[in-house]
Amino acid sequence: MTTEPQGVLIVDLGTQYTQLIARRVREAGTWCQITIPEKALETAAGMNLGGLILSGGPSSVYDEDAPEVPPELLELDVPVLGICYGMHWMCRTLGGSVVPSETREYGRTSIRIMRSEGLFAEIGGHTVVWMSHGDSVERLPEGFETFAESEDCPHAAVANGDRGFWAVQFHPEVSHSVRGREVIDNFLGRICNLSGDWKPGSIVEREIKKIHEIVGEDGEVVLGLSGGVDSSVAAMILHKAIGPRLHCIFVDNGLLRKGEREAVEREFAQHLGMDLRVVDAGERFLGKLAGVTDPERKRKVIGYEFVEIFREEAKAFKNAGYLGQGTLYPDVIESVNVHGGNTAVIKSHHNVGGLPDDLDMELVEPLRELFKDEVRVIGRYLGLAREIVDRQPFPGPGLAVRIVGEVTAEKVSLLQEADAICTTEIEAAGEHQGLWQYFAVLLPVQSVGVMGDNRTYESTCALRIVESSDGMTADWGYLPQELLQRISGRIINQVRGINRVVLDISSKPPSTIEWE
Ligand code: XMP
């Protein structure tokens, strides 16, 4: 008998929303895993399975290259929720029929709930949902009934309640489906009878147990601490598990935000009493970056140097056979690649998770099964300082990718000052709520200004204020005019070397969030 928490298996059939489904399930306090159809039976066998969700996907069940889903999934004796393509596959496999819809339904649609039971318990009447389909179910399999309809889709939700088979044409996982969260909660709570006990306390306990299993009674772990949320929370969990047998290395690459190194030392060494080794490598990084202006080259130089330094420093811990990393679940999920081919490299991302295999250390990854929002929740639960838990994402190459052109010590210090003003003013005004990132960028543009009676010829800084939910797409964020005035006034008056501030009003795509 497995000691795993009881959970749901989500089979990815190619939709872009699979991770969203998993996040909704986790938010409801239920443990879940994502897998591809080929591995679904094997993964289900290794879980304490309480239910199954079959995701949507871009294919038609009649396509030659449609994902092949093992029909045995419907014989696992657990409730199943099929969403869009998952619905089509389920209904067709059980003897129903699926046809191309006469009218394609995309986006916001109103459905009428005909029976407020099961998936729709306490949800009745009309509700707005998000649709995105070309096919729809025409003839129901035996034992199925219709629970909801829309104008163009007579079977918007169907079920065989006795067998626990439910299927919806709409996407309950997206926030545009107004009662979608309740639909998922009903599936988990009322249909699967899952108790919603996947909470920070049990997550931490489970990870600590796994760490003990890996490192044993006397194993020692080295962890690269970046000061970002992921490595910080990984350090907290590891420290709770093995105390002084955790050794953290923090590389100060001279490209950090103002006060960042001090905040890390304060929190981890002084407050939490961890063994923290701070490597003062600013000059070394700046030396390697001298004359480098190409953004990709900068990223490569910094990534390489980081690995070299980490390798050298890790040698000091001779007994440490384990390497801690803050790898997250989205980095390890296997997904169905429906489009094939390679995606273009826009930027070569670097973070401390990207250490090479040849360090010859066994990996310990306490966040490997968690999403970013869960990591923050756990950070708060473990009492990690707010300034670290709520920190904005910060690129591994640091301020180097926010200084357009060559990086020098003078430019770093100009940008640190301007950025600190931008950040503190936005936070003091409470305008950071709802923003993904807000920072300053130093441009290789000098312009003429006048201060008192004197002419100035100094640098320009741009403010980058963005809204986003995952960094993949973003829009520029709106700030009140008085706040922008205050930020610009303070930067120009207080940062010697900057005499002009501009506002970046570009969305991603086609721009990116960082300038390099
Ligand atoms: P872009 O500039 O690609 O950034 O639109 C998307 C998000 O990723 C962050 N970013 C990085 N994060 N290592 C990281 O860990 C990196 O090298 C890196 N580059 C960009 C960026 O801050 C934004 O949130």
CSV table of C-alpha atoms and ligand atoms in Angstrom, one decimal, residues 299 347-351 393-397 402 436-437 471 508 512-514, ligand 1:
chain,number,residue,atom,x,y,z
A,299,ARG,CA,24.1,35.6,-20.6
A,347,LYS,CA,16.9,34.0,-24.5
A,348,SER,CA,19.1,31.5,-22.9
A,349,HIS,CA,17.7,31.6,-19.4
A,350,HIS,CA,20.0,31.1,-16.5
A,351,ASN,CA,19.3,30.4,-12.9
A,393,PRO,CA,11.2,37.5,-10.4
A,394,PHE,CA,14.8,38.5,-11.1
A,395,PRO,CA,16.8,37.1,-13.9
A,396,GLY,CA,19.8,35.0,-13.1
A,397,PRO,CA,22.2,37.3,-15.1
A,402,ARG,CA,19.0,45.5,-17.6
A,436,TRP,CA,4.4,41.1,-12.0
A,437,GLN,CA,7.5,43.2,-12.2
A,471,GLY,CA,5.9,35.9,-17.5
A,508,LYS,CA,5.0,40.9,-24.6
A,512,THR,CA,10.0,40.8,-24.0
A,513,ILE,CA,9.8,41.8,-20.3
A,514,GLU,CA,13.6,42.2,-19.9
B,1,XMP,P1,11.4,37.8,-20.8
B,1,XMP,O1,12.4,38.9,-20.8
B,1,XMP,O2,11.9,36.6,-21.5
B,1,XMP,O3,11.3,37.4,-19.3
B,1,XMP,O4,10.1,38.3,-21.3
B,1,XMP,C1,10.2,36.6,-18.8
B,1,XMP,C2,10.4,36.4,-17.3
B,1,XMP,O5,11.6,35.6,-17.0
B,1,XMP,C3,12.5,36.4,-16.3
B,1,XMP,N1,13.9,36.1,-16.8
B,1,XMP,C4,14.7,35.2,-16.2
B,1,XMP,N2,14.5,34.4,-15.1
B,1,XMP,N3,16.7,33.5,-15.5
B,1,XMP,C5,15.6,33.5,-14.8
B,1,XMP,O6,15.5,32.8,-13.8
B,1,XMP,C6,16.9,34.3,-16.6
B,1,XMP,O7,18.0,34.2,-17.3
B,1,XMP,C7,15.8,35.1,-17.0
B,1,XMP,N4,15.7,36.0,-18.0
B,1,XMP,C8,14.4,36.6,-17.9
B,1,XMP,C9,12.1,37.8,-16.5
B,1,XMP,O8,12.5,38.6,-15.4
B,1,XMP,C10,10.6,37.7,-16.6
B,1,XMP,O9,10.0,37.6,-15.4
